[in-house]
Amino acid sequence: MTSLVVKVILWFIFLSLIWGTSYSEAASIDEQCMHADSCERCLSAHLECAWCTDKEYQVGYRCLSRSQLVKYNCNESDIYENQPVLDVLQSKPLKDYETSDQAVQVTPQRAKLKLVKGNTQQIKLSYRTARNNPLDLYVLMDLTWTMRDDKETLEELGAQLSQTLKNLTANYRLGFGSFADKPIFPMILPQHKENPCAAERSICEPTYGYRHQLSLTDVIPNFTSAVKNSKITGNLDNLEGGLDALMQVIVCTNEIGWKQQARKVVILVTDGFMHLAGEGLLAGITQPNDKQCHLNADGEYTASLDFDYPSLEEIYRELLRRKINVIFAVTKEVEHSYRELSALMNEITYVDRLRADSSNILELIKKSYESLIKRTQFADNSPDFIEMVYYTDCGGQFPSLQKRNFCNNVSLGKQIDFYVDVTLKKYPDNKNYNYQIRVEETSLSEYMDLDVELQRPCPCQEIPDPTNEDGRFQCQNQGYLYCGMCQCDKGWTGTFCTCPTDATNVTSNEFLLQKCRQPLSDTTTSQLVCSNHGDCDCGSCLCDTGYTGPFCECRECLDCDEKLADCFCGQCVCKYGWSENGCNCEGKTDACVGPTAEICSQRGYCECEECQCDEPYLGKFCEVDPEKDNKLCLFYEPCVTCLIQQKQGMGTCDNLTEICSSSDRQDMHRHRFVSDLDLDQDLCLVRMVNKHGIQCDSFFAYQVIDHTNFLIIKDGECDPPDYVALVGYISAFTLLIGLASMFLIFWCIRAKDAREYARFEEDQKSRLLQENPIYRDPVGRYEVPKALSVKYDENPFAS
């Protein structure tokens, strides 16, 4: 039974806490809402604020939370409130490329938002690089004279290029085009127009601007053949018309054969830099590039002499619009220039170094492509009054969400989540409340469409009725109620039409409200009427209980003793002679006056007879500066110097009494010499030259007790060195070292001899032969047997 009672009590306490918290939150919301005097200001005060347009509503505050308005009998159909909406309309799951269907790399694909002014809606956007996504790779090659060996290398690497691309994606196509420069002086010499390679004593075909050789195809032999059949040409300088050619590759969508869903990549191969916009003027070409396709049936760029080179900005915009990436494969000599160019559009370009003969082009394509697919970036076309902010941790690369719209080093198959905060900052001037915003991946045709509706600023559907009695009563019979706000009769103004207008008075309610807003500077005022703590009555604030000030900006002081302090904007300001928070400390400063006769060393203030030091000063009198010398150390230094000189017999200071006295009193500092100092104390240093002419450092500490100064000085003298003893010590030490070295050398020699003799004896014991085994006597010897056989067959000398 006891256990049940305890459980009931605990449950009751839990419910009370929840109800109390909820009540507190509701009260806080209503406090922010209640002083709004118009529907628009009401809805801007807080997301939970609602406005009542019911004419029969009798409560003075029309802006409260919806629950409070209903509680005070406001008709629910007459309540206008914030209604933010976030609905996902299309959300196909992420998937890799399949031959029967396209890949999905961004989800959701479409969502609907209803935005409330000042409120932020957050939508989650997910991205994942699809495996085997189609790749359209167009090789745009500089075929001027210096690139002839690179063309030959590309011919030889055709088959290997196919294998390289297969390792990247199973679905790829190749295209090919070449460029040189505008065929006009000063880009070429007129006399060499038919053979621009004449200066190299060779023959090549006439200079052309750009030639499209092969549309994108998956038949690799066609690519190899196109490269082989292309011709070398030439120009005068080492600047080429690469931008002219690149613009045609970008805008000639049908001729090149770009697929909408493919990752589109142009690899531009060159050993020179490119002419920029404006340099066509050198040849008399002044018409700006029109960003249109000008290829004939043979793939020739026909407008090379009609339009100037495009600008980098035009190239960049078209690349972004058409989702095309560029890889600049350039030689070492121009690499730095192209890296600077790429930095201006780094989300869609990549630069890598090409060897002199282009032998590393396959490696470069692989490396560059992998770099492109490892980066993702999102952009949007939101208007300036809608703010969109992106947050992501890049798939766990960061410990928390970072404010950024891109990620690098994205692993293939790794899902990356972006959280997009969408905020309506202000209403558009054109009164258009419906927009479509596209959030798209900058290098792919993958995007999310947002259907955005802006909540209208308090539309009112009712018909004005100036004769309605209830409405006129709420407006003091000097106006009528329309959409919850008083429309005043002529001669009256104000929130409730209580302010008369005449020749000496203001004539608009907005001007009256402006007088109730606190100025923030010479040109700006607060948006809050009466600081949201009162009502504006004819240009003057009537403050709520607990608030005061001309704009209700101050809280009332609750604990100020009128005898000791004055109340100033919610704070107690102590009267003369009193201090501390409660103004209960008398203003005496004697205890804060240090030996220098300064209050807190002029580095703080005295409060209740204790120094309150300014940053970064420390100490009883704020004398300690962590970055500079201690102020009291400097004050005591002359006195300590005199005392040390006196103790060492260097004479007595003539003005010792004056030097060793406080600035505000004539009592002498008390001192004593000690053998050691407490290291926990703040130590001071005195550096002086003693009677032996030696610079000597001495340490001391100080204490101030009841205005009496105590100095504790470390006792020690810096005596001159005894040179005779020093020479003797050095000589004895040198002799000792020499004897020890000789003994060590002798011992090492004896030990080595002993080891060698022992090894010799061991060899002698194990020796079996007494003569050299490889020695052979050069004299042949034969010994006649002592007994010879008489048999002939045994003895040839037998008879």
Short mmCIF file of C-alpha atoms in Angstrom, two decimals, residues 351-535:
data_model
loop_
_atom_site.label_atom_id
_atom_site.label_comp_id
_atom_site.label_asym_id
_atom_site.label_seq_id
_atom_site.Cartn_x
_atom_site.Cartn_y
_atom_site.Cartn_z
CA VAL A 351 44.10 20.27 -64.41
CA ASP A 352 46.84 17.65 -64.72
CA ARG A 353 50.30 17.60 -66.24
CA LEU A 354 50.79 15.99 -69.64
CA ARG A 355 54.14 14.55 -70.61
CA ALA A 356 55.87 16.01 -73.64
CA ASP A 357 54.73 13.11 -75.86
CA SER A 358 51.32 12.56 -74.15
CA SER A 359 52.39 9.05 -73.11
CA ASN A 360 50.58 9.42 -69.76
CA ILE A 361 47.24 10.50 -71.19
CA LEU A 362 45.48 7.28 -70.17
CA GLU A 363 46.70 7.60 -66.61
CA LEU A 364 45.66 11.24 -66.63
CA ILE A 365 42.13 10.45 -67.89
CA LYS A 366 41.66 7.82 -65.18
CA LYS A 367 43.00 10.08 -62.42
CA SER A 368 41.01 13.12 -63.56
CA TYR A 369 37.75 11.23 -63.98
CA GLU A 370 38.05 9.68 -60.54
CA SER A 371 38.70 13.13 -59.12
CA LEU A 372 35.56 14.49 -60.80
CA ILE A 373 33.26 11.74 -59.54
CA LYS A 374 34.67 12.08 -56.00
CA ARG A 375 33.41 15.67 -55.77
CA THR A 376 29.83 16.82 -55.46
CA GLN A 377 28.47 20.34 -55.19
CA PHE A 378 24.94 21.75 -55.19
CA ALA A 379 23.67 25.14 -56.29
CA ASP A 380 20.23 26.72 -56.61
CA ASN A 381 18.42 29.54 -58.41
CA SER A 382 16.61 30.96 -55.38
CA PRO A 383 15.63 34.67 -55.48
CA ASP A 384 17.43 37.09 -53.16
CA PHE A 385 14.53 37.27 -50.67
CA ILE A 386 14.68 33.48 -50.07
CA GLU A 387 17.83 32.36 -48.29
CA MET A 388 19.09 28.80 -48.74
CA VAL A 389 21.91 27.49 -46.53
CA TYR A 390 23.45 24.02 -46.87
CA TYR A 391 24.83 21.85 -44.06
CA THR A 392 26.57 18.46 -44.34
CA ASP A 393 29.13 16.22 -42.63
CA CYS A 394 30.18 14.79 -46.04
CA GLY A 395 29.30 11.24 -45.10
CA GLY A 396 31.12 11.27 -41.77
CA GLN A 397 34.22 13.21 -42.88
CA PHE A 398 33.42 15.81 -40.22
CA PRO A 399 32.36 15.17 -36.61
CA SER A 400 29.43 17.57 -36.95
CA LEU A 401 27.47 19.35 -39.69
CA GLN A 402 29.45 22.01 -41.53
CA LYS A 403 28.05 25.00 -43.40
CA ARG A 404 29.00 24.05 -46.97
CA ASN A 405 27.34 22.98 -50.22
CA PHE A 406 30.09 20.67 -51.49
CA CYS A 407 32.12 17.59 -50.51
CA ASN A 408 35.45 16.25 -51.74
CA ASN A 409 36.86 12.70 -51.67
CA VAL A 410 33.42 11.12 -51.79
CA SER A 411 33.70 7.32 -51.90
CA LEU A 412 31.92 5.58 -54.75
CA GLY A 413 28.63 4.22 -53.43
CA LYS A 414 28.75 6.42 -50.27
CA GLN A 415 25.55 8.36 -49.50
CA ILE A 416 26.03 12.03 -48.69
CA ASP A 417 23.25 13.93 -46.89
CA PHE A 418 22.77 17.68 -47.22
CA TYR A 419 20.39 19.60 -44.95
CA VAL A 420 19.04 22.68 -46.70
CA ASP A 421 17.63 25.52 -44.55
CA VAL A 422 15.11 27.61 -46.52
CA THR A 423 14.12 30.99 -45.03
CA LEU A 424 11.82 33.71 -46.34
CA LYS A 425 13.60 36.95 -45.38
CA LYS A 426 11.04 39.40 -46.81
CA TYR A 427 8.05 39.53 -49.13
CA PRO A 428 8.77 40.22 -52.82
CA ASP A 429 7.95 43.65 -54.17
CA ASN A 430 6.09 42.21 -57.17
CA LYS A 431 3.47 40.54 -54.91
CA ASN A 432 4.16 37.15 -56.53
CA TYR A 433 3.79 34.40 -53.94
CA ASN A 434 4.60 31.26 -55.94
CA TYR A 435 8.07 30.22 -57.11
CA GLN A 436 9.88 27.14 -58.34
CA ILE A 437 13.44 26.67 -57.12
CA ARG A 438 15.79 24.04 -58.54
CA VAL A 439 18.58 22.60 -56.39
CA GLU A 440 20.94 20.84 -58.78
CA GLU A 441 24.25 19.01 -58.77
CA THR A 442 26.66 21.29 -60.62
CA SER A 443 28.24 18.61 -62.83
CA LEU A 444 25.28 16.26 -63.42
CA SER A 445 21.73 16.51 -64.70
CA GLU A 446 20.46 15.56 -61.25
CA TYR A 447 18.28 17.96 -59.28
CA MET A 448 15.49 18.53 -56.76
CA ASP A 449 12.63 20.88 -57.64
CA LEU A 450 10.99 22.88 -54.85
CA ASP A 451 7.47 24.24 -55.37
CA VAL A 452 7.55 27.22 -53.02
CA GLU A 453 4.48 29.08 -51.83
CA LEU A 454 4.89 32.18 -49.69
CA GLN A 455 2.30 32.66 -46.97
CA ARG A 456 0.48 35.86 -47.82
CA PRO A 457 0.74 38.71 -45.31
CA CYS A 458 -2.62 38.46 -43.59
CA PRO A 459 -5.18 38.56 -46.42
CA CYS A 460 -8.63 39.63 -45.30
CA GLN A 461 -11.75 38.32 -46.98
CA GLU A 462 -14.46 40.18 -45.04
CA ILE A 463 -16.41 43.18 -46.35
CA PRO A 464 -15.87 46.43 -44.39
CA ASP A 465 -18.91 47.44 -42.25
CA PRO A 466 -18.45 50.94 -40.73
CA THR A 467 -21.86 50.71 -38.97
CA ASN A 468 -21.30 47.48 -37.00
CA GLU A 469 -21.98 48.37 -33.36
CA ASP A 470 -19.65 45.77 -31.81
CA GLY A 471 -16.85 46.86 -34.08
CA ARG A 472 -17.39 50.57 -33.35
CA PHE A 473 -17.56 49.89 -29.62
CA GLN A 474 -14.10 48.26 -29.67
CA CYS A 475 -12.80 51.31 -31.52
CA GLN A 476 -14.25 53.76 -28.94
CA ASN A 477 -17.03 54.70 -31.39
CA GLN A 478 -14.45 56.72 -33.28
CA GLY A 479 -13.82 54.08 -35.95
CA TYR A 480 -14.86 50.58 -37.02
CA LEU A 481 -13.30 47.14 -36.82
CA TYR A 482 -11.98 45.61 -40.05
CA CYS A 483 -9.97 42.37 -40.02
CA GLY A 484 -9.32 42.79 -36.32
CA MET A 485 -7.86 46.32 -36.65
CA CYS A 486 -9.52 49.66 -36.10
CA GLN A 487 -10.08 51.84 -39.15
CA CYS A 488 -10.42 55.29 -37.58
CA ASP A 489 -12.87 58.02 -38.51
CA LYS A 490 -11.55 61.34 -39.75
CA GLY A 491 -9.91 63.28 -36.94
CA TRP A 492 -8.85 60.19 -34.98
CA THR A 493 -5.93 57.79 -35.09
CA GLY A 494 -4.15 55.24 -32.87
CA THR A 495 -4.54 51.52 -32.34
CA PHE A 496 -8.04 51.98 -30.84
CA CYS A 497 -8.78 55.39 -32.43
CA THR A 498 -8.20 57.22 -29.14
CA CYS A 499 -5.76 59.84 -30.44
CA PRO A 500 -7.23 63.02 -31.94
CA THR A 501 -5.57 64.57 -34.97
CA ASP A 502 -5.34 68.30 -35.46
CA ALA A 503 -2.95 70.82 -36.91
CA THR A 504 -0.48 70.32 -34.04
CA ASN A 505 -0.73 66.52 -33.83
CA VAL A 506 0.48 63.62 -35.96
CA THR A 507 -1.95 62.24 -38.48
CA SER A 508 -1.00 58.58 -38.89
CA ASN A 509 -1.11 55.61 -36.58
CA GLU A 510 2.23 54.38 -37.98
CA PHE A 511 3.88 57.64 -36.93
CA LEU A 512 2.50 57.19 -33.41
CA LEU A 513 3.83 53.65 -33.27
CA GLN A 514 7.23 54.87 -34.47
CA LYS A 515 7.38 57.19 -31.44
CA CYS A 516 6.93 54.10 -29.24
CA ARG A 517 9.93 52.27 -30.76
CA GLN A 518 13.29 52.63 -29.02
CA PRO A 519 16.00 54.30 -31.15
CA LEU A 520 18.98 52.03 -31.78
CA SER A 521 21.11 54.61 -33.61
CA ASP A 522 20.71 57.93 -35.35
CA THR A 523 18.99 56.28 -38.30
CA THR A 524 17.42 53.03 -37.02
CA THR A 525 14.83 52.09 -34.43
CA SER A 526 13.72 48.82 -32.88
CA GLN A 527 10.98 46.81 -34.59
CA LEU A 528 9.33 46.21 -31.20
CA VAL A 529 6.61 48.60 -30.04
CA CYS A 530 7.28 49.55 -26.40
CA SER A 531 9.96 46.80 -26.30
CA ASN A 532 7.09 44.28 -26.37
CA HIS A 533 6.44 45.11 -22.69
CA GLY A 534 3.63 47.62 -22.98
CA ASP A 535 1.03 49.32 -25.18
#
